[in-house]
């Protein structure tokens, strides 16, 4: 859209000022930043185990490797830092690197610093860690059991915090209500996957005992204090800087701070700057994810569907360590636990549990998806069980329009809204009646089609004090009050009249520079090009606060609001200067089209640059009540964000938008795949500053929510093994899976923010997963109780509900079991096949190198080096991780021609593997039966990522070895048929033509 200088910029979709640099490849991301001469590279050695004691770490070979400057263990780190601050009172230490015990797959165990990344990675493979595997626990409910493995012995269990809350009189409400309706909800882990992963550059100045760290950290900058305290330096000796651009974050880059500590220590030990850029495998397995939560929620319900009380029981899984700012995810929504509904009585039980999974942190919508999935599934269940219309139940419980500002039972102050009107507009403008007709037609034709609804209050501008609600009132009184959401902005004018805006809010693609330029240009009557915005952060240079950063949708309402205030103050100062020069009253001064003039008299005006330059070039001519500084810095915090009350009331956030979604879902009658037919989302985010970017935020949140609903899951094995460590395991939505939503808007400006804006970046992550789940439930069971819906909603989960259990395969793939072992991951399995060959012929083939070369997957050749010993060169891959391996194969325990044990071991740069299998040959009426049982271990990098892909590949690779033996021995039985031919074709493709 072409900019029109005669109209205000705010409220228009002006061209983004960021895009020219970003689209032409001139963005400045973490890995683009220049580094000092002599900067070293760092690589991590990470745990392949979910839970194990560290017996020893042998660094000798790695330390002697080419280019290696230092090899650093957890004990080296611990000797130089303090334990990181934990957000609850508990007898537990939290180190950024494992010391005596590893507690999740991917936990750092050692750091290798070398002259380049390649040498550091090679040397990391040479670090030998001796582990003693321990029992693991990955389910939060199981973690509470008395006999559960304990992650932190000093804690005495896995429950690190528990609090109970009571608002109103929930017991009386439940006693009086004719209906008590409840559901149990499991919400799994998922995470955002930005294109740019973590990155840190750190240096240490020994003369000042000071650290200079650059990281793509997003905030909150309260973490600055956590890092400084852990490094044992005062805040002014930790300089933290961020790059100008960030390749996405969505909350995840809050979790980079432990690596800031580690890189600082690495630079100190290596006596040189150190740089680390996380790779994708590290990011999936070891960066933070959202929490998973187990919830029991019950409602006291009147006969008409009106809810009088809620009872929440939430078990929050924060992984192996409770790292700041957790348990933020659990408590961020504490003031909003009644959602969009007028419910005056409530009881809440919150338990925070530790498990052998990656530590959790902020994730787009943090706390909202988990909470609303339970609340809105309950609303659906109430309507079903009572035979009421679902929309009627929602409408009957909404906060009325005349109640705003509305104080919720647990303390949130809902600033503005008209929920019923927004909902009705969505129903009318979104075509719900047409969608219902489409559903009815589909059902009449025998198809499974459902419609789902969701109502969400979207909080923004978090009150720092909400996290302290995890403490008792007595503990809070002792620690002192914490509250507010301070935002900072500086607006300055230089001697030539150019305007610069500086904020401490790290942009991640949202368009900060454009919106701030709009706000300030409007205030001064200037074109957008006259305003330059800087949004990177330097804690030694910039105005910032512990609330600074880009999180909790605080930019438009708080940061842009602070810029509005700073520009207004500077404008008032300029108005006084211009009034003196134009001989008019300050109230008659106008700012328009680059000039400052008299209202109603365009001839009596001066250029903006001339008036703004007066303070620089001629300060003696300024009016007496105008200072000489053409710069305004604003620290703004809203008074509505108070500390928690003695009764545990907390206004968790300043602003509260409203979302009403509905969608139609059809389930494929043959594949059971669910597909969105239509999606409508209505948003009230207050005053809209840039319509196109608001819609972009809605679309982005919607796309991520579709991924959470249908595809994404951090999956763990019972032994703590991580099973989602590659993008072949952790599936992301593409344009093929994300339909175009119909986006509608209803504006009720916030009375609490300078611009009337509210946040909008996270809402669909809260509303869309449960809206989709409700639609799927409606498609599966239009009447009566719905089946339990657990995300992600896949065809594999829906198929048994629709078609019944899958029949047993006539040609089953050997079953593989996986568990932790001393050296990595242990796999066991068995299988059998019947072939048309004699035992004697098969026996001869087992001793033939040509046979082994033909049946070993990925073989490049087999050499016989002894009567029963062979060497092989093979290529094996797990997803994107492929490598060349040297393999040793030996036959032992020979009982010709009846049985033999095949043993093998392969070693390569990506890891190691070994195992043995017992093969028995038995005569049958159909031929010779080849039966086998195997046990294998996989260690190194390959064992620590991609668990599901790894287990699946093990079934294929190991099973294919024995099936290939069967085929090579005679081709009958399990080696024949169309399925076997397909397998041979796929194997041929996978191995470059070898069969």
CSV table of N, CA and C in Angstrom, one decimal, residues 127-182:
chain,number,residue,atom,x,y,z
A,127,UNK,N,35.4,-37.8,23.5
A,127,UNK,CA,35.2,-37.7,25.0
A,127,UNK,C,34.5,-39.0,25.4
A,128,UNK,N,35.1,-39.8,26.3
A,128,UNK,CA,34.5,-41.0,26.7
A,128,UNK,C,33.8,-40.9,28.0
A,129,UNK,N,32.5,-41.0,28.1
A,129,UNK,CA,31.7,-40.9,29.3
A,129,UNK,C,31.2,-42.2,29.7
A,130,UNK,N,31.5,-42.6,31.0
A,130,UNK,CA,31.1,-43.9,31.5
A,130,UNK,C,29.8,-43.6,32.3
A,131,UNK,N,28.7,-44.1,31.9
A,131,UNK,CA,27.4,-43.9,32.5
A,131,UNK,C,26.9,-45.2,33.3
A,132,UNK,N,26.2,-45.0,34.3
A,132,UNK,CA,25.5,-46.0,35.0
A,132,UNK,C,24.0,-45.7,34.9
A,133,UNK,N,23.3,-46.3,34.0
A,133,UNK,CA,21.9,-46.0,33.8
A,133,UNK,C,21.0,-46.2,35.0
A,134,UNK,N,20.1,-45.3,35.2
A,134,UNK,CA,19.2,-45.3,36.3
A,134,UNK,C,17.7,-45.4,35.8
A,135,UNK,N,16.8,-45.8,36.6
A,135,UNK,CA,15.4,-45.8,36.2
A,135,UNK,C,14.9,-44.4,35.9
A,136,UNK,N,14.1,-44.3,34.9
A,136,UNK,CA,13.6,-43.0,34.4
A,136,UNK,C,12.1,-43.0,34.6
A,137,UNK,N,11.6,-41.7,34.7
A,137,UNK,CA,10.2,-41.5,34.8
A,137,UNK,C,9.8,-40.4,33.9
A,138,UNK,N,8.9,-40.6,33.0
A,138,UNK,CA,8.5,-39.5,32.0
A,138,UNK,C,7.0,-39.1,32.2
A,139,UNK,N,6.2,-39.8,32.9
A,139,UNK,CA,4.8,-39.5,33.1
A,139,UNK,C,4.7,-38.7,34.4
A,140,UNK,N,4.1,-37.5,34.4
A,140,UNK,CA,4.0,-36.7,35.6
A,140,UNK,C,3.2,-37.4,36.8
A,141,UNK,N,2.2,-38.1,36.4
A,141,UNK,CA,1.4,-38.8,37.4
A,141,UNK,C,2.2,-39.9,38.0
A,142,UNK,N,2.9,-40.7,37.2
A,142,UNK,CA,3.8,-41.7,37.7
A,142,UNK,C,4.9,-41.2,38.5
A,143,UNK,N,5.4,-40.0,38.2
A,143,UNK,CA,6.5,-39.4,39.0
A,143,UNK,C,6.1,-39.1,40.4
A,144,UNK,N,4.8,-39.0,40.7
A,144,UNK,CA,4.3,-38.7,42.0
A,144,UNK,C,4.3,-40.0,42.9
A,145,UNK,N,4.4,-41.1,42.3
A,145,UNK,CA,4.3,-42.4,43.0
A,145,UNK,C,5.4,-42.6,44.0
A,146,UNK,N,5.2,-43.2,45.1
A,146,UNK,CA,6.2,-43.4,46.1
A,146,UNK,C,7.4,-44.2,45.6
A,147,UNK,N,7.2,-45.1,44.7
A,147,UNK,CA,8.3,-45.9,44.2
A,147,UNK,C,8.9,-45.4,42.9
A,148,UNK,N,8.6,-44.2,42.5
A,148,UNK,CA,9.1,-43.6,41.3
A,148,UNK,C,10.6,-43.2,41.4
A,149,UNK,N,11.4,-43.4,40.4
A,149,UNK,CA,12.8,-42.9,40.4
A,149,UNK,C,12.8,-41.5,40.7
A,150,UNK,N,13.7,-41.1,41.6
A,150,UNK,CA,13.8,-39.7,42.1
A,150,UNK,C,15.0,-39.0,41.3
A,151,UNK,N,14.6,-37.9,40.7
A,151,UNK,CA,15.6,-37.2,39.9
A,151,UNK,C,16.7,-36.5,40.8
A,152,UNK,N,16.2,-35.8,41.8
A,152,UNK,CA,17.1,-35.0,42.7
A,152,UNK,C,17.0,-35.6,44.1
A,153,UNK,N,17.9,-36.4,44.5
A,153,UNK,CA,17.8,-37.0,45.9
A,153,UNK,C,17.6,-36.0,47.0
A,154,UNK,N,18.2,-34.8,46.8
A,154,UNK,CA,18.1,-33.8,47.9
A,154,UNK,C,16.6,-33.4,48.1
A,155,UNK,N,15.9,-33.5,47.0
A,155,UNK,CA,14.5,-33.1,47.1
A,155,UNK,C,13.6,-34.2,47.8
A,156,UNK,N,14.1,-35.4,47.7
A,156,UNK,CA,13.3,-36.5,48.4
A,156,UNK,C,12.2,-37.0,47.6
A,157,UNK,N,11.9,-36.5,46.4
A,157,UNK,CA,10.8,-36.9,45.6
A,157,UNK,C,10.8,-36.1,44.3
A,158,UNK,N,9.8,-36.2,43.5
A,158,UNK,CA,9.7,-35.4,42.3
A,158,UNK,C,8.7,-34.3,42.3
A,159,UNK,N,8.0,-34.2,43.4
A,159,UNK,CA,7.1,-33.0,43.6
A,159,UNK,C,7.9,-31.9,44.1
A,160,UNK,N,8.0,-30.8,43.3
A,160,UNK,CA,8.9,-29.7,43.7
A,160,UNK,C,8.1,-28.5,44.3
A,161,UNK,N,6.8,-28.5,44.0
A,161,UNK,CA,5.9,-27.5,44.6
A,161,UNK,C,4.5,-27.9,44.5
A,162,UNK,N,3.7,-27.5,45.5
A,162,UNK,CA,2.3,-27.7,45.5
A,162,UNK,C,1.6,-26.6,46.2
A,163,UNK,N,0.5,-26.0,45.6
A,163,UNK,CA,-0.3,-25.0,46.3
A,163,UNK,C,-1.7,-25.2,46.0
A,164,UNK,N,-2.5,-24.9,47.0
A,164,UNK,CA,-4.0,-24.9,46.8
A,164,UNK,C,-4.6,-23.5,47.0
A,165,UNK,N,-5.6,-23.2,46.2
A,165,UNK,CA,-6.2,-21.9,46.2
A,165,UNK,C,-7.7,-22.1,46.3
A,166,UNK,N,-8.3,-21.1,46.9
A,166,UNK,CA,-9.8,-21.1,47.1
A,166,UNK,C,-10.3,-19.7,46.9
A,167,UNK,N,-11.3,-19.5,46.0
A,167,UNK,CA,-11.9,-18.2,45.7
A,167,UNK,C,-13.4,-18.4,45.8
A,168,UNK,N,-14.0,-17.4,46.5
A,168,UNK,CA,-15.5,-17.5,46.7
A,168,UNK,C,-15.8,-18.7,47.7
A,169,UNK,N,-16.9,-19.4,47.4
A,169,UNK,CA,-17.2,-20.5,48.2
A,169,UNK,C,-17.5,-21.7,47.3
A,170,UNK,N,-16.5,-22.4,46.7
A,170,UNK,CA,-16.7,-23.4,45.8
A,170,UNK,C,-17.4,-24.6,46.4
A,171,UNK,N,-17.2,-24.9,47.6
A,171,UNK,CA,-17.8,-26.1,48.3
A,171,UNK,C,-19.3,-25.9,48.3
A,172,UNK,N,-19.8,-24.7,48.7
A,172,UNK,CA,-21.2,-24.5,48.8
A,172,UNK,C,-21.8,-24.5,47.4
A,173,UNK,N,-21.1,-24.0,46.4
A,173,UNK,CA,-21.6,-24.0,45.1
A,173,UNK,C,-21.8,-25.4,44.5
A,174,UNK,N,-20.9,-26.3,44.8
A,174,UNK,CA,-21.0,-27.7,44.3
A,174,UNK,C,-22.1,-28.4,45.1
A,175,UNK,N,-22.2,-28.1,46.4
A,175,UNK,CA,-23.3,-28.8,47.1
A,175,UNK,C,-24.7,-28.4,46.6
A,176,UNK,N,-24.8,-27.1,46.2
A,176,UNK,CA,-26.1,-26.6,45.8
A,176,UNK,C,-26.4,-26.9,44.3
A,177,UNK,N,-25.4,-27.2,43.5
A,177,UNK,CA,-25.7,-27.4,42.1
A,177,UNK,C,-26.3,-28.8,41.8
A,178,UNK,N,-27.3,-28.8,40.9
A,178,UNK,CA,-27.9,-30.1,40.6
A,178,UNK,C,-27.0,-31.0,39.8
A,179,UNK,N,-25.9,-30.5,39.2
A,179,UNK,CA,-25.0,-31.3,38.3
A,179,UNK,C,-23.6,-31.0,38.7
A,180,UNK,N,-22.8,-32.1,38.7
A,180,UNK,CA,-21.3,-32.0,38.9
A,180,UNK,C,-20.7,-32.7,37.7
A,181,UNK,N,-20.1,-32.0,36.8
A,181,UNK,CA,-19.6,-32.6,35.6
A,181,UNK,C,-18.1,-32.4,35.5
A,182,UNK,N,-17.4,-33.4,35.2
A,182,UNK,CA,-15.9,-33.3,35.2
A,182,UNK,C,-15.3,-34.2,34.1
